[in-house]
PDB file of C-alpha atoms in Angstrom:
ATOM      1  CA  MET A 585      18.988  14.236 -15.897  1.00 61.00           C
ATOM      2  CA  SER A 586      20.236  16.409 -13.040  1.00 89.00           C
ATOM      3  CA  TYR A 587      23.725  16.011 -11.619  1.00 97.00           C
ATOM      4  CA  VAL A 588      26.905  17.998 -10.984  1.00 97.00           C
ATOM      5  CA  ALA A 589      30.244  17.014 -12.544  1.00 98.00           C
ATOM      6  CA  LEU A 590      33.296  17.847 -10.424  1.00 97.00           C
ATOM      7  CA  ILE A 591      36.799  17.659 -11.909  1.00 95.00           C
ATOM      8  CA  PRO A 592      39.646  17.635  -9.355  1.00 92.00           C
ATOM      9  CA  ALA A 593      42.907  18.975 -10.800  1.00 91.00           C
ATOM     10  CA  ARG A 594      46.345  19.510  -9.282  1.00 87.00           C
ATOM     11  CA  MET A 595      49.792  20.111 -10.716  1.00 85.00           C
ATOM     12  CA  LYS A 596      51.770  17.426  -8.885  1.00 75.00           C
ATOM     13  CA  SER A 597      52.357  14.785 -11.564  1.00 70.00           C
ATOM     14  CA  THR A 598      55.778  13.130 -11.563  1.00 72.00           C
ATOM     15  CA  ARG A 599      55.552  11.557 -15.020  1.00 78.00           C
ATOM     16  CA  LEU A 600      54.128  14.616 -16.765  1.00 86.00           C
ATOM     17  CA  PRO A 601      54.914  17.936 -15.017  1.00 86.00           C
ATOM     18  CA  ASP A 602      52.180  20.601 -15.123  1.00 91.00           C
ATOM     19  CA  LYS A 603      49.877  18.045 -16.717  1.00 94.00           C
ATOM     20  CA  PRO A 604      46.567  19.969 -16.358  1.00 95.00           C
ATOM     21  CA  LEU A 605      47.987  22.839 -18.422  1.00 96.00           C
ATOM     22  CA  ALA A 606      49.518  20.672 -21.156  1.00 95.00           C
ATOM     23  CA  ASP A 607      48.477  22.072 -24.520  1.00 96.00           C
ATOM     24  CA  ILE A 608      46.032  20.027 -26.589  1.00 96.00           C
ATOM     25  CA  ALA A 609      45.108  21.706 -29.870  1.00 95.00           C
ATOM     26  CA  GLY A 610      45.418  25.186 -28.409  1.00 95.00           C
ATOM     27  CA  GLN A 611      43.718  24.600 -25.059  1.00 96.00           C
ATOM     28  CA  PRO A 612      44.997  23.332 -21.676  1.00 96.00           C
ATOM     29  CA  MET A 613      44.126  19.700 -21.014  1.00 97.00           C
ATOM     30  CA  ILE A 614      41.919  20.588 -18.036  1.00 97.00           C
ATOM     31  CA  VAL A 615      39.844  22.801 -20.339  1.00 98.00           C
ATOM     32  CA  ARG A 616      39.555  19.986 -22.890  1.00 97.00           C
ATOM     33  CA  VAL A 617      38.244  17.727 -20.125  1.00 97.00           C
ATOM     34  CA  ALA A 618      35.690  20.346 -19.048  1.00 98.00           C
ATOM     35  CA  GLN A 619      34.574  20.814 -22.663  1.00 97.00           C
ATOM     36  CA  ARG A 620      34.049  17.070 -23.005  1.00 96.00           C
ATOM     37  CA  VAL A 621      32.119  16.841 -19.746  1.00 97.00           C
ATOM     38  CA  ALA A 622      29.927  19.745 -20.831  1.00 97.00           C
ATOM     39  CA  LEU A 623      28.588  17.470 -23.584  1.00 97.00           C
ATOM     40  CA  SER A 624      27.055  15.203 -20.931  1.00 97.00           C
ATOM     41  CA  GLY A 625      23.766  15.657 -19.118  1.00 96.00           C
ATOM     42  CA  ALA A 626      25.451  17.427 -16.185  1.00 97.00           C
ATOM     43  CA  VAL A 627      23.663  20.633 -15.211  1.00 96.00           C
ATOM     44  CA  ARG A 628      26.868  22.026 -13.735  1.00 96.00           C
ATOM     45  CA  VAL A 629      30.561  21.418 -14.526  1.00 97.00           C
ATOM     46  CA  VAL A 630      33.058  22.578 -11.896  1.00 97.00           C
ATOM     47  CA  VAL A 631      36.846  22.201 -11.648  1.00 97.00           C
ATOM     48  CA  ALA A 632      38.236  21.853  -8.109  1.00 95.00           C
ATOM     49  CA  THR A 633      41.891  22.845  -7.787  1.00 94.00           C
ATOM     50  CA  ASP A 634      44.534  24.110  -5.375  1.00 91.00           C
ATOM     51  CA  ASP A 635      46.594  25.953  -8.001  1.00 93.00           C
ATOM     52  CA  THR A 636      45.950  29.503  -9.204  1.00 95.00           C
ATOM     53  CA  ARG A 637      47.363  28.711 -12.648  1.00 96.00           C
ATOM     54  CA  ILE A 638      44.680  26.092 -13.175  1.00 96.00           C
ATOM     55  CA  LEU A 639      42.039  28.439 -11.792  1.00 97.00           C
ATOM     56  CA  GLU A 640      43.047  31.173 -14.244  1.00 97.00           C
ATOM     57  CA  ALA A 641      43.080  28.793 -17.228  1.00 97.00           C
ATOM     58  CA  VAL A 642      39.638  27.395 -16.400  1.00 97.00           C
ATOM     59  CA  GLU A 643      38.100  30.802 -15.780  1.00 97.00           C
ATOM     60  CA  ALA A 644      39.573  32.119 -19.041  1.00 97.00           C
ATOM     61  CA  ALA A 645      37.762  29.320 -20.876  1.00 97.00           C
ATOM     62  CA  GLY A 646      34.459  30.260 -19.242  1.00 97.00           C
ATOM     63  CA  PHE A 647      34.094  27.295 -16.869  1.00 97.00           C
ATOM     64  CA  GLU A 648      33.311  27.329 -13.159  1.00 97.00           C
ATOM     65  CA  VAL A 649      36.171  26.614 -10.751  1.00 97.00           C
ATOM     66  CA  VAL A 650      36.648  26.527  -6.966  1.00 96.00           C
ATOM     67  CA  MET A 651      39.858  26.762  -4.968  1.00 96.00           C
ATOM     68  CA  THR A 652      40.380  23.995  -2.416  1.00 94.00           C
ATOM     69  CA  ARG A 653      43.045  23.321   0.188  1.00 91.00           C
ATOM     70  CA  ALA A 654      46.377  21.875  -0.921  1.00 88.00           C
ATOM     71  CA  ASP A 655      46.690  19.294   1.869  1.00 86.00           C
ATOM     72  CA  HIS A 656      43.998  16.799   0.836  1.00 80.00           C
ATOM     73  CA  PRO A 657      45.184  13.156   1.002  1.00 76.00           C
ATOM     74  CA  SER A 658      42.992  12.149  -1.954  1.00 76.00           C
ATOM     75  CA  GLY A 659      40.925  13.535  -4.800  1.00 76.00           C
ATOM     76  CA  THR A 660      37.781  12.374  -2.992  1.00 84.00           C
ATOM     77  CA  ASP A 661      38.600  14.591  -0.009  1.00 83.00           C
ATOM     78  CA  ARG A 662      39.074  17.489  -2.432  1.00 85.00           C
ATOM     79  CA  LEU A 663      35.633  16.770  -3.885  1.00 90.00           C
ATOM     80  CA  ALA A 664      34.071  16.774  -0.416  1.00 91.00           C
ATOM     81  CA  GLU A 665      35.480  20.238   0.243  1.00 93.00           C
ATOM     82  CA  ALA A 666      34.293  21.396  -3.191  1.00 94.00           C
ATOM     83  CA  ALA A 667      30.782  20.130  -2.428  1.00 94.00           C
ATOM     84  CA  ASP A 668      30.806  22.211   0.747  1.00 94.00           C
ATOM     85  CA  LEU A 669      32.141  25.296  -1.039  1.00 95.00           C
ATOM     86  CA  LEU A 670      29.408  24.937  -3.659  1.00 95.00           C
ATOM     87  CA  GLN A 671      26.829  24.363  -0.893  1.00 96.00           C
ATOM     88  CA  LEU A 672      25.456  21.302  -2.662  1.00 96.00           C
ATOM     89  CA  PRO A 673      22.463  19.699  -0.899  1.00 96.00           C
ATOM     90  CA  ASP A 674      23.092  16.200   0.500  1.00 95.00           C
ATOM     91  CA  THR A 675      20.722  14.688  -2.069  1.00 94.00           C
ATOM     92  CA  ASP A 676      22.565  16.104  -5.104  1.00 96.00           C
ATOM     93  CA  VAL A 677      24.314  13.591  -7.365  1.00 97.00           C
ATOM     94  CA  VAL A 678      27.988  14.350  -7.978  1.00 97.00           C
ATOM     95  CA  ILE A 679      30.153  12.672 -10.636  1.00 97.00           C
ATOM     96  CA  ASN A 680      33.924  12.682 -10.166  1.00 96.00           C
ATOM     97  CA  VAL A 681      35.747  13.072 -13.488  1.00 95.00           C
ATOM     98  CA  GLN A 682      39.544  12.860 -13.541  1.00 92.00           C
ATOM     99  CA  GLY A 683      41.290  15.910 -14.962  1.00 93.00           C
ATOM    100  CA  ASP A 684      43.476  13.854 -17.301  1.00 94.00           C
ATOM    101  CA  GLU A 685      40.730  12.298 -19.446  1.00 95.00           C
ATOM    102  CA  PRO A 686      40.154  14.652 -22.403  1.00 96.00           C
ATOM    103  CA  LEU A 687      38.552  11.821 -24.403  1.00 96.00           C
ATOM    104  CA  ILE A 688      36.059  10.656 -21.773  1.00 96.00           C
ATOM    105  CA  ASP A 689      32.686   9.536 -23.137  1.00 96.00           C
ATOM    106  CA  PRO A 690      30.014  12.000 -21.929  1.00 96.00           C
ATOM    107  CA  LYS A 691      27.391   9.231 -22.039  1.00 97.00           C
ATOM    108  CA  LEU A 692      29.405   7.230 -19.501  1.00 97.00           C
ATOM    109  CA  LEU A 693      28.924  10.048 -17.004  1.00 97.00           C
ATOM    110  CA  ASP A 694      25.179   9.957 -17.642  1.00 97.00           C
ATOM    111  CA  HIS A 695      25.043   6.200 -17.037  1.00 97.00           C
ATOM    112  CA  VAL A 696      26.974   6.403 -13.764  1.00 98.00           C
ATOM    113  CA  ALA A 697      24.774   9.275 -12.579  1.00 97.00           C
ATOM    114  CA  GLY A 698      21.674   7.434 -13.751  1.00 96.00           C
ATOM    115  CA  GLN A 699      22.256   4.625 -11.272  1.00 96.00           C
ATOM    116  CA  LEU A 700      22.018   7.042  -8.358  1.00 96.00           C
ATOM    117  CA  LEU A 701      19.110   8.937  -9.850  1.00 94.00           C
ATOM    118  CA  ALA A 702      17.191   5.680 -10.327  1.00 94.00           C
ATOM    119  CA  ASP A 703      17.909   4.246  -6.864  1.00 93.00           C
ATOM    120  CA  PRO A 704      17.600   6.698  -3.947  1.00 91.00           C
ATOM    121  CA  ASP A 705      19.059   4.115  -1.542  1.00 92.00           C
ATOM    122  CA  LEU A 706      22.360   3.869  -3.441  1.00 96.00           C
ATOM    123  CA  PRO A 707      25.075   6.187  -2.042  1.00 97.00           C
ATOM    124  CA  MET A 708      27.766   5.635  -4.671  1.00 98.00           C
ATOM    125  CA  SER A 709      28.210   4.326  -8.212  1.00 98.00           C
ATOM    126  CA  THR A 710      30.957   3.497 -10.691  1.00 98.00           C
ATOM    127  CA  ALA A 711      31.489   1.671 -13.991  1.00 98.00           C
ATOM    128  CA  ALA A 712      33.174  -1.369 -15.514  1.00 98.00           C
ATOM    129  CA  HIS A 713      33.462  -3.221 -18.813  1.00 98.00           C
ATOM    130  CA  VAL A 714      33.913  -6.876 -19.746  1.00 98.00           C
ATOM    131  CA  ILE A 715      37.475  -8.197 -20.025  1.00 97.00           C
ATOM    132  CA  HIS A 716      38.081 -10.327 -23.125  1.00 96.00           C
ATOM    133  CA  ASP A 717      41.852 -10.788 -22.884  1.00 95.00           C
ATOM    134  CA  ALA A 718      43.376 -13.257 -20.411  1.00 96.00           C
ATOM    135  CA  ALA A 719      46.501 -11.092 -20.154  1.00 96.00           C
ATOM    136  CA  ASP A 720      44.383  -8.218 -18.811  1.00 97.00           C
ATOM    137  CA  PHE A 721      42.597 -10.547 -16.418  1.00 98.00           C
ATOM    138  CA  PHE A 722      45.882 -11.665 -14.840  1.00 97.00           C
ATOM    139  CA  ASN A 723      47.493  -8.206 -14.900  1.00 97.00           C
ATOM    140  CA  PRO A 724      47.610  -6.703 -11.351  1.00 97.00           C
ATOM    141  CA  ASN A 725      47.542  -3.208 -12.870  1.00 95.00           C
ATOM    142  CA  VAL A 726      44.058  -3.976 -14.208  1.00 96.00           C
ATOM    143  CA  VAL A 727      41.549  -3.600 -11.378  1.00 97.00           C
ATOM    144  CA  LYS A 728      38.731  -6.136 -11.420  1.00 98.00           C
ATOM    145  CA  VAL A 729      35.300  -5.983  -9.802  1.00 98.00           C
ATOM    146  CA  VAL A 730      32.674  -8.655  -9.129  1.00 98.00           C
ATOM    147  CA  THR A 731      29.025  -7.730  -8.650  1.00 98.00           C
ATOM    148  CA  ASP A 732      25.867  -9.199  -7.179  1.00 97.00           C
ATOM    149  CA  ALA A 733      22.450  -9.780  -8.780  1.00 96.00           C
ATOM    150  CA  ARG A 734      21.607  -6.068  -8.454  1.00 95.00           C
ATOM    151  CA  SER A 735      24.839  -4.936 -10.147  1.00 96.00           C
ATOM    152  CA  ARG A 736      26.319  -3.805  -6.853  1.00 97.00           C
ATOM    153  CA  ALA A 737      30.008  -4.340  -6.151  1.00 98.00           C
ATOM    154  CA  LEU A 738      30.933  -7.324  -4.002  1.00 98.00           C
ATOM    155  CA  TYR A 739      34.686  -6.695  -4.184  1.00 98.00           C
ATOM    156  CA  PHE A 740      37.390  -4.873  -6.138  1.00 98.00           C
ATOM    157  CA  SER A 741      40.801  -6.463  -6.566  1.00 98.00           C
ATOM    158  CA  ARG A 742      44.022  -6.460  -8.511  1.00 98.00           C
ATOM    159  CA  ALA A 743      43.860 -10.246  -8.339  1.00 98.00           C
ATOM    160  CA  PRO A 744      42.030 -12.223 -11.061  1.00 98.00           C
ATOM    161  CA  ILE A 745      38.423 -12.482  -9.832  1.00 97.00           C
ATOM    162  CA  ALA A 746      36.180 -14.392 -10.195  1.00 96.00           C
ATOM    163  CA  TRP A 747      38.502 -17.415 -10.309  1.00 97.00           C
ATOM    164  CA  ALA A 748      37.334 -20.244 -12.576  1.00 96.00           C
ATOM    165  CA  ARG A 749      38.893 -23.024 -10.519  1.00 96.00           C
ATOM    166  CA  ASP A 750      38.502 -26.016 -12.820  1.00 95.00           C
ATOM    167  CA  ALA A 751      39.140 -24.168 -16.075  1.00 95.00           C
ATOM    168  CA  PHE A 752      42.251 -22.382 -14.823  1.00 96.00           C
ATOM    169  CA  ALA A 753      43.646 -25.620 -13.419  1.00 95.00           C
ATOM    170  CA  LYS A 754      43.975 -26.676 -17.058  1.00 94.00           C
ATOM    171  CA  ASP A 755      44.755 -23.408 -18.860  1.00 93.00           C
ATOM    172  CA  THR A 756      45.548 -19.850 -17.781  1.00 93.00           C
ATOM    173  CA  HIS A 757      46.270 -18.521 -21.261  1.00 93.00           C
ATOM    174  CA  SER A 758      42.647 -17.963 -22.211  1.00 95.00           C
ATOM    175  CA  LEU A 759      39.349 -17.163 -20.526  1.00 97.00           C
ATOM    176  CA  PRO A 760      36.845 -20.026 -20.302  1.00 95.00           C
ATOM    177  CA  ASP A 761      33.505 -19.785 -22.083  1.00 94.00           C
ATOM    178  CA  GLY A 762      30.903 -18.132 -19.912  1.00 94.00           C
ATOM    179  CA  LEU A 763      33.357 -16.214 -17.719  1.00 96.00           C
ATOM    180  CA  ALA A 764      32.899 -12.466 -18.232  1.00 96.00           C
ATOM    181  CA  PRO A 765      35.198 -10.743 -15.723  1.00 98.00           C
ATOM    182  CA  LEU A 766      34.773  -7.004 -15.277  1.00 98.00           C
ATOM    183  CA  ARG A 767      37.472  -4.365 -15.446  1.00 98.00           C
ATOM    184  CA  HIS A 768      36.816  -1.404 -13.197  1.00 98.00           C
ATOM    185  CA  ILE A 769      36.611   2.020 -14.840  1.00 96.00           C
ATOM    186  CA  GLY A 770      37.822   4.760 -12.510  1.00 92.00           C
ATOM    187  CA  ILE A 771      34.825   7.052 -12.585  1.00 95.00           C
ATOM    188  CA  TYR A 772      32.654   7.551  -9.503  1.00 97.00           C
ATOM    189  CA  GLY A 773      29.275   8.983  -8.641  1.00 97.00           C
ATOM    190  CA  TYR A 774      28.259  10.049  -5.141  1.00 97.00           C
ATOM    191  CA  ARG A 775      25.395  11.639  -3.338  1.00 97.00           C
ATOM    192  CA  ALA A 776      26.815  14.847  -1.920  1.00 96.00           C
ATOM    193  CA  GLY A 777      25.854  13.766   1.604  1.00 95.00           C
ATOM    194  CA  PHE A 778      27.752  10.492   1.253  1.00 96.00           C
ATOM    195  CA  LEU A 779      30.716  12.323  -0.263  1.00 93.00           C
ATOM    196  CA  ARG A 780      30.920  14.344   2.954  1.00 92.00           C
ATOM    197  CA  ALA A 781      30.539  11.212   5.091  1.00 93.00           C
ATOM    198  CA  TYR A 782      33.171   9.344   3.046  1.00 89.00           C
ATOM    199  CA  SER A 783      35.818  11.904   3.908  1.00 80.00           C
ATOM    200  CA  ARG A 784      35.329  10.967   7.578  1.00 88.00           C
ATOM    201  CA  LEU A 785      35.510   7.180   7.152  1.00 92.00           C
ATOM    202  CA  GLN A 786      38.555   5.464   8.598  1.00 92.00           C
ATOM    203  CA  PRO A 787      40.821   3.752   6.041  1.00 91.00           C
ATOM    204  CA  SER A 788      40.627  -0.037   5.985  1.00 93.00           C
ATOM    205  CA  ALA A 789      43.415  -2.618   5.915  1.00 95.00           C
ATOM    206  CA  LEU A 790      42.023  -4.000   2.649  1.00 95.00           C
ATOM    207  CA  GLU A 791      42.466  -0.741   0.766  1.00 94.00           C
ATOM    208  CA  GLY A 792      46.039  -0.602   2.034  1.00 94.00           C
ATOM    209  CA  TRP A 793      46.868  -4.073   0.759  1.00 97.00           C
ATOM    210  CA  GLU A 794      45.141  -3.657  -2.600  1.00 97.00           C
ATOM    211  CA  ALA A 795      45.946   0.071  -2.951  1.00 95.00           C
ATOM    212  CA  LEU A 796      42.285   0.617  -3.893  1.00 95.00           C
ATOM    213  CA  GLU A 797      40.582   3.458  -2.062  1.00 91.00           C
ATOM    214  CA  GLN A 798      37.052   2.333  -3.005  1.00 94.00           C
ATOM    215  CA  LEU A 799      37.410  -0.710  -0.740  1.00 96.00           C
ATOM    216  CA  ARG A 800      36.948   1.655   2.199  1.00 94.00           C
ATOM    217  CA  VAL A 801      33.325   2.066   1.123  1.00 96.00           C
ATOM    218  CA  LEU A 802      32.622  -1.688   1.049  1.00 97.00           C
ATOM    219  CA  TRP A 803      34.530  -2.235   4.292  1.00 97.00           C
ATOM    220  CA  HIS A 804      32.197   0.151   6.085  1.00 97.00           C
ATOM    221  CA  GLY A 805      29.113  -1.544   4.668  1.00 97.00           C
ATOM    222  CA  TYR A 806      28.044   0.909   1.967  1.00 97.00           C
ATOM    223  CA  ALA A 807      26.884  -0.170  -1.485  1.00 98.00           C
ATOM    224  CA  ILE A 808      28.467   0.790  -4.813  1.00 98.00           C
ATOM    225  CA  GLY A 809      26.371   0.374  -7.957  1.00 98.00           C
ATOM    226  CA  VAL A 810      28.274  -0.712 -11.072  1.00 98.00           C
ATOM    227  CA  HIS A 811      27.245   0.282 -14.591  1.00 97.00           C
ATOM    228  CA  VAL A 812      28.624  -2.168 -17.174  1.00 97.00           C
ATOM    229  CA  ALA A 813      29.660  -0.201 -20.254  1.00 97.00           C
ATOM    230  CA  ALA A 814      29.486  -1.734 -23.716  1.00 94.00           C
ATOM    231  CA  HIS A 815      33.168  -1.034 -24.393  1.00 92.00           C
ATOM    232  CA  ALA A 816      36.377   0.132 -22.764  1.00 93.00           C
ATOM    233  CA  PRO A 817      36.778   3.899 -22.363  1.00 93.00           C
ATOM    234  CA  ALA A 818      39.492   5.882 -24.125  1.00 91.00           C
ATOM    235  CA  PRO A 819      42.652   5.889 -21.979  1.00 88.00           C
ATOM    236  CA  GLY A 820      43.656   8.949 -19.998  1.00 91.00           C
ATOM    237  CA  VAL A 821      46.905  10.920 -20.131  1.00 94.00           C
ATOM    238  CA  ASP A 822      49.612   9.722 -17.748  1.00 89.00           C
ATOM    239  CA  THR A 823      52.823  10.003 -19.770  1.00 91.00           C
ATOM    240  CA  PRO A 824      54.350  12.200 -22.493  1.00 92.00           C
ATOM    241  CA  GLU A 825      53.577   9.404 -24.940  1.00 94.00           C
ATOM    242  CA  ASP A 826      49.894   9.474 -23.941  1.00 94.00           C
ATOM    243  CA  LEU A 827      49.845  13.223 -24.454  1.00 95.00           C
ATOM    244  CA  GLU A 828      51.267  12.984 -27.959  1.00 95.00           C
ATOM    245  CA  ARG A 829      48.725  10.317 -28.880  1.00 95.00           C
ATOM    246  CA  VAL A 830      45.848  12.522 -27.688  1.00 95.00           C
ATOM    247  CA  ARG A 831      47.272  15.542 -29.499  1.00 95.00           C
ATOM    248  CA  LYS A 832      47.296  13.584 -32.744  1.00 94.00           C
ATOM    249  CA  LEU A 833      43.674  12.515 -32.213  1.00 93.00           C
ATOM    250  CA  PHE A 834      42.585  16.110 -31.642  1.00 93.00           C
ATOM    251  CA  ALA A 835      44.550  17.214 -34.701  1.00 90.00           C
ATOM    252  CA  ALA A 836      42.627  14.598 -36.673  1.00 87.00           C
ATOM    253  CA  GLY A 837      39.350  16.108 -35.527  1.00 80.00           C
ATOM    254  CA  VAL A 838      38.271  13.887 -32.624  1.00 76.00           C
TER     255      VAL A 838
END
C-alpha cells in the first residue's frame, strides 16, 4: 500500500489552548498522533503546521514536518499547500489525519486509502460507521451520510437521513429494523491533484447551511467513496476532559 499521511496542526484552539503540544505520557499530542499514524501502511508521515513550536516538537521526535502559511481558511487548504511543498505527483494518494486524534486506528487510514488505490476514477474518500442509537441519529452534532450502490456518498447532513417515513410516524425513540444509518467519520483521502483542485472550488450554499465543507465536493459533481468501518473510532481530543481521558488510557498502556 502506497500513500502519504498528512497531519495539519495549528495552535488556535479555544477550548484547549496549545492543544498540539499538550503532554500525553511524556510526548506532545501531535507526536503521539504521528506515532500512531506511523503504524499504518503510509509510506510517508508529514505534519503540516504554521507554528514553529509545533515544527520543533515534531522534528525533535524524528518526524517530517513542513511549514505552511498561517492564513488558510481550512485544513484542506493547508494540505493543498503541503502537497505542493512536498512536490507530490497528482496521482499520489494523500490521507488527511487530524492532529487531535492520538488514538486513531491505523487500519482505518489503510481502508480509506485503499478505496482510492483500488479505483483510479475516485478523487476522494472518507469513512463512516453504522448508527445503532436513535439519539445519535437525531442529534444534529452527529453528521450522517447516505451512499449509493457503489458506496459513494449521495449526501452528508446533520439531519436524520435516510428518513424512515412510516416507521418514524409511529415512533422516533428507536430505529426501525432494517434501517442502518451511517455516521460520518471525519477522515479524508484525496488524490494530490484533486486536493489542489479542491482548494480552488467555490464554496456552495449547501455547505454554508449544513456547516459541512465536504458538501462542496458533491455540489461540484465529484464523487466521494465511503468506507464503512466495523465500529466507531476512538474519539479525538477537544476539551480538557478529553485530554485527561486519553492521558489515563496511555498511562494504562494503550
